[in-house]
PDB file of C-alpha atoms in Angstrom:
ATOM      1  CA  UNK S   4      92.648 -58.954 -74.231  1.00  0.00           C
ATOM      2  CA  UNK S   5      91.255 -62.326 -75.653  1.00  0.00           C
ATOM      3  CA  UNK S   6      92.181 -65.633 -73.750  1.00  0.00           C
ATOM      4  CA  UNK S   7      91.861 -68.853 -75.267  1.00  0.00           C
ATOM      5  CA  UNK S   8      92.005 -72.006 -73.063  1.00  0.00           C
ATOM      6  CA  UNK S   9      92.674 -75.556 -74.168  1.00  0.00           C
ATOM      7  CA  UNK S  10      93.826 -78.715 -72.660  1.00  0.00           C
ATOM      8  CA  UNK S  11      97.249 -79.680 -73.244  1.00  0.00           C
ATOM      9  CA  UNK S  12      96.875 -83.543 -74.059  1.00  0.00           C
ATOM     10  CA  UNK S  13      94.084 -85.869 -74.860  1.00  0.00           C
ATOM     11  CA  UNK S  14      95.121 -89.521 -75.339  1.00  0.00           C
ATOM     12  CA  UNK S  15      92.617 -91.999 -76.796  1.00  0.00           C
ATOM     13  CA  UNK S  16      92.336 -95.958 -78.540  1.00  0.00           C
ATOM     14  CA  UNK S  17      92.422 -95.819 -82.277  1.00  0.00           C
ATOM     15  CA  UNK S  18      88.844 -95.824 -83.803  1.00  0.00           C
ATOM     16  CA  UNK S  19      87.152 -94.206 -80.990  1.00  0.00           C
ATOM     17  CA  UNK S  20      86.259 -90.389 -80.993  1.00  0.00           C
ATOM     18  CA  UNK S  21      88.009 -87.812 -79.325  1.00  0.00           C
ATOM     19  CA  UNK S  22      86.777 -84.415 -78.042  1.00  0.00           C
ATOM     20  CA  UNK S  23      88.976 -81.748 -77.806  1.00  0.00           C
ATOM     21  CA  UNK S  24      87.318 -78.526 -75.955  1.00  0.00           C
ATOM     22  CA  UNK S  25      88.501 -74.905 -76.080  1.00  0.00           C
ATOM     23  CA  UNK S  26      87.224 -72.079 -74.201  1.00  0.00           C
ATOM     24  CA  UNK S  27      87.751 -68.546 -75.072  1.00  0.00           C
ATOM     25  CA  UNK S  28      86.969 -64.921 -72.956  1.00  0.00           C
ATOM     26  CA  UNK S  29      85.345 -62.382 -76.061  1.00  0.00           C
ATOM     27  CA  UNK S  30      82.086 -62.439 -76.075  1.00  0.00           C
ATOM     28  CA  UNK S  31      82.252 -60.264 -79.867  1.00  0.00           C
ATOM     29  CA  UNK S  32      85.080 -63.592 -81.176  1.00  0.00           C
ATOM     30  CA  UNK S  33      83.412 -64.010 -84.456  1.00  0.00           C
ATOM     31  CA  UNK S  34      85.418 -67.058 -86.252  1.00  0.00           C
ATOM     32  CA  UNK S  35      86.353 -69.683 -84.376  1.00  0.00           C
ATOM     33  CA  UNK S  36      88.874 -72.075 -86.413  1.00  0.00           C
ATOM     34  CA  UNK S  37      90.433 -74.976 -85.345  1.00  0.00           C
ATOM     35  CA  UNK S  38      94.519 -76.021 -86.974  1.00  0.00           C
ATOM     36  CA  UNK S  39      96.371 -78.879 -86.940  1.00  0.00           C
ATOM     37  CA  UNK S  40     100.187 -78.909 -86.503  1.00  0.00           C
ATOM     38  CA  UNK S  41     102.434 -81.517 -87.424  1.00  0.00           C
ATOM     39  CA  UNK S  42     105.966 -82.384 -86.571  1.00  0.00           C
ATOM     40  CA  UNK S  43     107.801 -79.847 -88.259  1.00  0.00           C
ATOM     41  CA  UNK S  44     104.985 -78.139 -89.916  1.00  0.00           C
ATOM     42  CA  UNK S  45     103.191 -75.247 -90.227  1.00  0.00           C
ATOM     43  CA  UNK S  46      99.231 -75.302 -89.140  1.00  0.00           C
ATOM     44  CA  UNK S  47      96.655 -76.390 -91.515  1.00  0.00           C
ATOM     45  CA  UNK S  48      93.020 -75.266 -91.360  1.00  0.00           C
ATOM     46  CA  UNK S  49      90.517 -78.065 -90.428  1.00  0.00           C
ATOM     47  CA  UNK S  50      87.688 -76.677 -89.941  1.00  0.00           C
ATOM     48  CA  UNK S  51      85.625 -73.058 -88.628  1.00  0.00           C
ATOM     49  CA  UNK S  52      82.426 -71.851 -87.618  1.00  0.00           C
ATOM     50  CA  UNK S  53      81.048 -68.155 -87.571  1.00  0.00           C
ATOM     51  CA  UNK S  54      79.841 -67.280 -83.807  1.00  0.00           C
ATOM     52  CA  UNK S  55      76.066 -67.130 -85.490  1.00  0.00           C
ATOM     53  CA  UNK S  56      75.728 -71.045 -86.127  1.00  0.00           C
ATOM     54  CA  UNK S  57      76.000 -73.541 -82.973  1.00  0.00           C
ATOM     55  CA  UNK S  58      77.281 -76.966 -84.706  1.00  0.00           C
ATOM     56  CA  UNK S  59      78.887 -77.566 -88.116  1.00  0.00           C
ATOM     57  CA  UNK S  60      79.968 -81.242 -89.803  1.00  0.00           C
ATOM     58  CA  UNK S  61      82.709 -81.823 -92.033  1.00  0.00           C
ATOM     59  CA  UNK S  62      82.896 -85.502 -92.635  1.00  0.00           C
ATOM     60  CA  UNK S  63      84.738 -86.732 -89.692  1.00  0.00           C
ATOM     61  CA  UNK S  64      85.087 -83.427 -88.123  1.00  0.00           C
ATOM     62  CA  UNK S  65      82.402 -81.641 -85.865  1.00  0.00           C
ATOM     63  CA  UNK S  66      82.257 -78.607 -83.740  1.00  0.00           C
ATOM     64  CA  UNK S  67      80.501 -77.410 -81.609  1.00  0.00           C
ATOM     65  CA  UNK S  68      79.838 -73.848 -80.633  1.00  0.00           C
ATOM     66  CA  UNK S  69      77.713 -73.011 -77.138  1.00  0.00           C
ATOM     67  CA  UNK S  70      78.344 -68.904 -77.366  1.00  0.00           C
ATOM     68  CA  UNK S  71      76.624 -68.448 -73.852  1.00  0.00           C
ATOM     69  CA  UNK S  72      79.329 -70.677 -72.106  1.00  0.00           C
ATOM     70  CA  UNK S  73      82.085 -69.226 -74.443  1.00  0.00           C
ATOM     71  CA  UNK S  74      83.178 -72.917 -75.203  1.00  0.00           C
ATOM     72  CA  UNK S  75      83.878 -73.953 -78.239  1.00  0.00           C
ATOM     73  CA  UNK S  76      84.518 -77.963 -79.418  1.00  0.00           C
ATOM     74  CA  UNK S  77      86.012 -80.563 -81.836  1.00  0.00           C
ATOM     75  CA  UNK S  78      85.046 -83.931 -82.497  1.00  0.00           C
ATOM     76  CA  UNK S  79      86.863 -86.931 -84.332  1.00  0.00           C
ATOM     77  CA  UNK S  80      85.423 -89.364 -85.700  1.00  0.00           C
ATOM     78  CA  UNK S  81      87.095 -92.844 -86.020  1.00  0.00           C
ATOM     79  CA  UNK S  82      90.315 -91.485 -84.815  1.00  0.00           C
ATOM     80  CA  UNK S  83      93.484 -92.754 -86.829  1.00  0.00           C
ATOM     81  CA  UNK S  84      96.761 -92.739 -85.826  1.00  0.00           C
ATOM     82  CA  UNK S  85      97.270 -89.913 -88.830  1.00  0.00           C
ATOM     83  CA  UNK S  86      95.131 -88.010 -86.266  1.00  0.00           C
ATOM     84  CA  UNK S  87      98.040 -87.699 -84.095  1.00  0.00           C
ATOM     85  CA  UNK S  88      99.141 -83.659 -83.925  1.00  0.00           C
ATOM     86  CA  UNK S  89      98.356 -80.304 -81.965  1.00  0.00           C
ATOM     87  CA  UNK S  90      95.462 -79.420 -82.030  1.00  0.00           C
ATOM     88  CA  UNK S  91      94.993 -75.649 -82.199  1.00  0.00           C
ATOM     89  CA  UNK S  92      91.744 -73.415 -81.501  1.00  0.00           C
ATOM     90  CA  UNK S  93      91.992 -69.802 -82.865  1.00  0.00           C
ATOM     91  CA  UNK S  94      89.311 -66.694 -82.583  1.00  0.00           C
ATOM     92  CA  UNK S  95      89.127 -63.191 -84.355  1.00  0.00           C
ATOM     93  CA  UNK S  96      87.076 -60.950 -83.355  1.00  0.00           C
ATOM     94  CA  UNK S  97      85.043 -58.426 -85.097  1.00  0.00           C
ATOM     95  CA  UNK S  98      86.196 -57.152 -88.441  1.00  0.00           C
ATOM     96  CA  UNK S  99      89.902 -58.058 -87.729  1.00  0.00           C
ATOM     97  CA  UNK S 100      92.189 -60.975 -89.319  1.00  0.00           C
ATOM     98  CA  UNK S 101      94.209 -61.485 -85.850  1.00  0.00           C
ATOM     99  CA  UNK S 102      93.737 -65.066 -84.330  1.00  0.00           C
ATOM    100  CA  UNK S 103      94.456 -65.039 -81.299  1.00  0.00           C
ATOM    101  CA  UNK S 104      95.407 -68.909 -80.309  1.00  0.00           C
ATOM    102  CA  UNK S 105      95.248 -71.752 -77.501  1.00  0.00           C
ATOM    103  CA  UNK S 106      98.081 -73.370 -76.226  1.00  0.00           C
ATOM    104  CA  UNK S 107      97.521 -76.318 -78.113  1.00  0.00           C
ATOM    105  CA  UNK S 108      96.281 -80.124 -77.312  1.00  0.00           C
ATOM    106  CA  UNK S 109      98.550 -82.695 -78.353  1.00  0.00           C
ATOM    107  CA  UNK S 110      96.254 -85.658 -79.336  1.00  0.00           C
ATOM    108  CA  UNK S 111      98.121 -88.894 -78.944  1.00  0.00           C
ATOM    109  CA  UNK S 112      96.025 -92.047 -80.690  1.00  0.00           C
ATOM    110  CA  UNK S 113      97.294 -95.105 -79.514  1.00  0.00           C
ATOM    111  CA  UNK S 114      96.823 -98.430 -82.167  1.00  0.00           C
TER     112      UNK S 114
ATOM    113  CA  UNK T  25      97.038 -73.647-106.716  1.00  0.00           C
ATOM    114  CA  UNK T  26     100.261 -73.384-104.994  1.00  0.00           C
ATOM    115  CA  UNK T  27     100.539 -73.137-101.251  1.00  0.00           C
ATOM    116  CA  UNK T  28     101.648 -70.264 -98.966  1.00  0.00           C
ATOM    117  CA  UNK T  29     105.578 -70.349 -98.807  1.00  0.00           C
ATOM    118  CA  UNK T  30     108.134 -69.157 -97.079  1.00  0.00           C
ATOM    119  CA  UNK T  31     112.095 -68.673 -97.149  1.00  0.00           C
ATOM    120  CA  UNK T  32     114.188 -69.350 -96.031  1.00  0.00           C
ATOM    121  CA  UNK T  33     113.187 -72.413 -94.012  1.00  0.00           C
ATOM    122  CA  UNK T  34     115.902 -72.438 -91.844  1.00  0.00           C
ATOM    123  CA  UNK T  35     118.365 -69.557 -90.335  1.00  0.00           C
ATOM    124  CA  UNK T  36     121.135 -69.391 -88.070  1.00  0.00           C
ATOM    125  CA  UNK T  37     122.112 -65.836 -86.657  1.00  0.00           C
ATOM    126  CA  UNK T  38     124.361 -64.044 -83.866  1.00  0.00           C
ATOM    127  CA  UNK T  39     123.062 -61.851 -81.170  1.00  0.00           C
ATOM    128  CA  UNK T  40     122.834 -58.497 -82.469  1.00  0.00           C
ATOM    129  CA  UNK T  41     122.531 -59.149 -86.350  1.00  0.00           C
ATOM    130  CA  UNK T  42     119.411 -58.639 -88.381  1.00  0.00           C
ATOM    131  CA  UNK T  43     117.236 -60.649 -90.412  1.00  0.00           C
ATOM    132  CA  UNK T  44     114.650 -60.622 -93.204  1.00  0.00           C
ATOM    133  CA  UNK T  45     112.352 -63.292 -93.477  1.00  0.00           C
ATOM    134  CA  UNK T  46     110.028 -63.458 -96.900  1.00  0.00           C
ATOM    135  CA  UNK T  47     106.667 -64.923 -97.406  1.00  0.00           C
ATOM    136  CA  UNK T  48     104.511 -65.990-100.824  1.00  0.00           C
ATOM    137  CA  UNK T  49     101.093 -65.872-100.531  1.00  0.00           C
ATOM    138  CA  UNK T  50      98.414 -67.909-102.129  1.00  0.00           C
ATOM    139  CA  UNK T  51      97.758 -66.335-105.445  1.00  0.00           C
ATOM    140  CA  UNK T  52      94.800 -63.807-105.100  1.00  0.00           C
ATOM    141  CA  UNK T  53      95.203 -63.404-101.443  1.00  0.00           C
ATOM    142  CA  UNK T  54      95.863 -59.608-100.389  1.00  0.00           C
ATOM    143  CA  UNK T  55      95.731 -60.416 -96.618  1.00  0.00           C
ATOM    144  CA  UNK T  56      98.840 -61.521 -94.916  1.00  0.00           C
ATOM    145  CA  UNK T  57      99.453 -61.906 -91.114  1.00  0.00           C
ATOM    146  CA  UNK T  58     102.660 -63.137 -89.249  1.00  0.00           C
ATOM    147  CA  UNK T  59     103.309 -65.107 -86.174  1.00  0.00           C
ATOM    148  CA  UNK T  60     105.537 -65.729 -83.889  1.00  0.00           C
ATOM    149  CA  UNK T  61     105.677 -69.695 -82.476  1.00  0.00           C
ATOM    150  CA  UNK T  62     107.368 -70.398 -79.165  1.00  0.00           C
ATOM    151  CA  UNK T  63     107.427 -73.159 -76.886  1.00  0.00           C
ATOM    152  CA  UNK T  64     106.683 -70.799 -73.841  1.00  0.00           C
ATOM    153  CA  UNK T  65     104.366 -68.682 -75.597  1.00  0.00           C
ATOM    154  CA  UNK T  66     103.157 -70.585 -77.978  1.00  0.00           C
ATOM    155  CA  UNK T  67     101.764 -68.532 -80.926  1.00  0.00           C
ATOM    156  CA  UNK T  68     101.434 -64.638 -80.934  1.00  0.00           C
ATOM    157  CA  UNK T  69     100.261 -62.191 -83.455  1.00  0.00           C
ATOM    158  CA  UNK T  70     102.989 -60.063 -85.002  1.00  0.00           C
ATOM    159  CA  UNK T  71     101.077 -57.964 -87.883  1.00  0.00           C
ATOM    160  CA  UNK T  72      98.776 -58.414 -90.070  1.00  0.00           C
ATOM    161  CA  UNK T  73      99.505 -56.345 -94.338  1.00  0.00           C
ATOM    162  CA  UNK T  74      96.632 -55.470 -96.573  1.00  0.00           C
ATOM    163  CA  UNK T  75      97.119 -54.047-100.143  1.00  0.00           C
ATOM    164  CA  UNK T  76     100.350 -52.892 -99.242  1.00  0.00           C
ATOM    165  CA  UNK T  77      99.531 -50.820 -95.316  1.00  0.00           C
ATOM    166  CA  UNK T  78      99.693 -52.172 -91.841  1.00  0.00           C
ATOM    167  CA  UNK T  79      96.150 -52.982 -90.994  1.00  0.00           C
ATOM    168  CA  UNK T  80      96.740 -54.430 -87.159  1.00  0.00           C
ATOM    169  CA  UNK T  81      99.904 -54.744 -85.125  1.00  0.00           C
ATOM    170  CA  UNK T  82     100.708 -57.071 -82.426  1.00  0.00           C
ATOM    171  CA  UNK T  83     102.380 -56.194 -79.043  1.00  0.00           C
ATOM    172  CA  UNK T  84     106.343 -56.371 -79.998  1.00  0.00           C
ATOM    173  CA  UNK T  85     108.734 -54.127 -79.612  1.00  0.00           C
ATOM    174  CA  UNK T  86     109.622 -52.077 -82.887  1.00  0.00           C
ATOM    175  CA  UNK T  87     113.076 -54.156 -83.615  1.00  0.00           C
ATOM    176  CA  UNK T  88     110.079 -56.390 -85.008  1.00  0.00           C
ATOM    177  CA  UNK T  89     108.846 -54.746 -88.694  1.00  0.00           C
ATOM    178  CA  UNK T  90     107.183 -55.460 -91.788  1.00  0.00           C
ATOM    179  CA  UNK T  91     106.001 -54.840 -95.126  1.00  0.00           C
ATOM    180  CA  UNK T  92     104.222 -55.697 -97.743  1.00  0.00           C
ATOM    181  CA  UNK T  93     104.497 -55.613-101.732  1.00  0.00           C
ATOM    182  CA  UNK T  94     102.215 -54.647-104.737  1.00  0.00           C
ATOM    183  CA  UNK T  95     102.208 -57.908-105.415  1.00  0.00           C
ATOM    184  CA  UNK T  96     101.045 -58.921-101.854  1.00  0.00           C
ATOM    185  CA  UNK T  97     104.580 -60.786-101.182  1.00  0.00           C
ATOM    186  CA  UNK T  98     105.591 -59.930 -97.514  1.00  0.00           C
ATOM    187  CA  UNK T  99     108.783 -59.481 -95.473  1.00  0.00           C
ATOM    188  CA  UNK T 100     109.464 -59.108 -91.604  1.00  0.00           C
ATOM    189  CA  UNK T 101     112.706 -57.898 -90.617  1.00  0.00           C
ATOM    190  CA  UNK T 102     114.132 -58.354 -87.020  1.00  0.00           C
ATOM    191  CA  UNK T 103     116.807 -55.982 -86.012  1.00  0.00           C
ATOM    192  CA  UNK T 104     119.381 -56.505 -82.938  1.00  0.00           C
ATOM    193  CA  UNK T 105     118.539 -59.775 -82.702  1.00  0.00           C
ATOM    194  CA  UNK T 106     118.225 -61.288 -79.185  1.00  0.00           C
ATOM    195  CA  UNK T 107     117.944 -65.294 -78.062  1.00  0.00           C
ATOM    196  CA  UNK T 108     114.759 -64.994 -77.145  1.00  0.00           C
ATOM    197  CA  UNK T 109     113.556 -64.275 -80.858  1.00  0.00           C
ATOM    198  CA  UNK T 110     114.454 -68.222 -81.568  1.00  0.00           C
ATOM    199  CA  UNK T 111     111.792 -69.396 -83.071  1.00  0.00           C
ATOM    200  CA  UNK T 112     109.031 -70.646 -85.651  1.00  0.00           C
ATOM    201  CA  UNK T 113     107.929 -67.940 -88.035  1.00  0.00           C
ATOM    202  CA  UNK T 114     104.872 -68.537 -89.442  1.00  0.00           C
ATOM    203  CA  UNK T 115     103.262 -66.722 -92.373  1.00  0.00           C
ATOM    204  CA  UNK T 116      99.504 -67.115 -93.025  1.00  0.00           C
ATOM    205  CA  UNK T 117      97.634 -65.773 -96.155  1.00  0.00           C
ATOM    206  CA  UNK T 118      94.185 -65.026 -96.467  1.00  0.00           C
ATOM    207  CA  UNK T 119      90.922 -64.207 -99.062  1.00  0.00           C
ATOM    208  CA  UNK T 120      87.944 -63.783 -96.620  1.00  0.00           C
ATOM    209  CA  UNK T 121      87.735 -64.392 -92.920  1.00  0.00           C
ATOM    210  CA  UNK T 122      86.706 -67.840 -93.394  1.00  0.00           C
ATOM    211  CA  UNK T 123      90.171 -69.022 -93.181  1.00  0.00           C
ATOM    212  CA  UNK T 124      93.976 -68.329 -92.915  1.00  0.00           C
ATOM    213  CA  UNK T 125      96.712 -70.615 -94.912  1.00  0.00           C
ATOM    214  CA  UNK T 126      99.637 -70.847 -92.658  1.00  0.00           C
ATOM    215  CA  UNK T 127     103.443 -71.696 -94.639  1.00  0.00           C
ATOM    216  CA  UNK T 128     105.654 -73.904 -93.049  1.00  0.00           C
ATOM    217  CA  UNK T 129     107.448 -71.431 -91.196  1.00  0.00           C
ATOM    218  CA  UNK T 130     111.141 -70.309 -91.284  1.00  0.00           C
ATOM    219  CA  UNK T 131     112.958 -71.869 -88.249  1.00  0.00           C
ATOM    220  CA  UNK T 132     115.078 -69.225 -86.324  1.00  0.00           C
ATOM    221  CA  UNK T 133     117.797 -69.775 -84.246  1.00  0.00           C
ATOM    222  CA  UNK T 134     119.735 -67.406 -82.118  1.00  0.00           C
ATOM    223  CA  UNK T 135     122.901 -67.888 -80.864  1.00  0.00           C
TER     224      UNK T 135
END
C-alpha cells in the first residue's frame, strides 16, 4: 500500500523559512494536502495541490510538488513562533477520499 | 458556517465495554471519513460514509463499525474494547477532494 515519509523534527530561528519535505510511494496519489496539529487539537487543512500542477503559493505557504521523485514540499515563510505544531503530509489516490498520512514533523521555532 | 464536531470529547471505558462515538459534519458535506490517531501509529484510516453506504474501509478488525445518517451525521462504535484502542478519534468531513475538515477528536482511554 501507500507509504508516506516525513522527517520527524525540524527546528529553526524565528523569521527564517523552514522546509518541511515529504515523500510518498504511489505514483497514481492525486491530492497531496498538508495539516497542521496543535496541542490538543484536531488537524487543520493548510494547504493542497492536485498531482497535475508542480508549485502552488498561498501567502506564506508554498509547496512544492516534483511527481518524478515522488517528493512532495512545504515552505514557511517568516516563521512565527504560532508556527510551532506537527506538521502533517497526506495523499489520496485516485477517485478515493482515504488520506493516507506521514508520521508527522514537529516544527519547533525558537524566538 | 459551523465547524466539524464531535462528542463526546473525552471518554473513559473498561476493557471489554463498548462505545459509540458521534460526529457533525460541516453543513452540506455528504462525505465523512474516520481516523484513528496513535502515538505508535500515528494516523490510520478507519472508513470513509457517503449518502448513507460504506464507500472505503480501512484495515481493522470488525469490533471497529460505522454508520452514517440521512442527514450525513456519523457514528463509529467499538465493541470489546481493548487498551490498545486508546486513542484520538478524529472525524473529518468533506465537499470535493480538495480538502477534508478534521473535528477535534474524542479522546479515548482504555483502562
Amino acid at each position: 500500500g501507500e507509504d508516506v515519509e516525513q522527517s520527524l523534527f525540524l527546528s529553526v530561528r524565528e523569521g527564517d523559512s523552514s522546509v518541511i519535505n515529504c515523500t510518498y510511494t504511489d505514483s497514481s496519489s492525486t491530492y497531496l494536502y498538508w495539516y497542521k496539529q496543535e496541542p490538543g487539537a484536531g488537524l487543520q487543512l493548510l494547504t493542497y495541490i492536485f498531482s497535475n500542477m508542480d508549485m502552488k503559493q498561498d501567502q506564506r505557504l508554498t509547496v512544492l510538488l516534483n511527481k518524478k521523485d515522488k517528493h512532495l514540499s512545504l515552505r514557511i515563510a517568516d516563521t512565527q513562533t504560532g508556527d510551532s505544531a506537527i506538521y502533517f503530509c497526506a495523499v489520496s489516490g485516485a477517485g478515493s477520499y482515504q488520506l493516507t498520512f506521514g508520521k508527522g514533523t514537529k516544527l519547533s521555532v525558537i524566538p | 458556517k459551523a465547524g466539524v464536531t464531535q462528542t463526546p470529547r473525552y471518554l473513559i471505558k473498561t476493557r471489554g465495554q463498548q462505545v459509540t462515538l458521534s460526529c457533525s459534519p460541516i453543513s452540506g458535506h455528504r462525505s465523512v471519513s474516520w481516523y484513528q490517531q496513535t502515538p505508535g501509529q500515528g494516523l490510520q484510516f478507519l472508513f470513509e460514509y457517503f449518502s448513507e453506504t460504506q464507500r472505503n474501509k480501512g484495515n481493522f478488525p470488525g469490533r471497529f463499525s460505522g454508520r452514517q445518517f440521512s442527514n450525513s451525521r456519523s457514528e463509529m462504535n467499538v465493541s470489546t474494547l481493548e487498551l490498545g484502542d486508546s486513542a484520538l478519534y478524529l472525524c473529518a468531513s468533506s465537499l470535493t477532494r480538495d480538502g477534508q475538515f478534521f473535528g477535534p477528536g474524542t479522546r479515548l482511554t482504555v483502562l
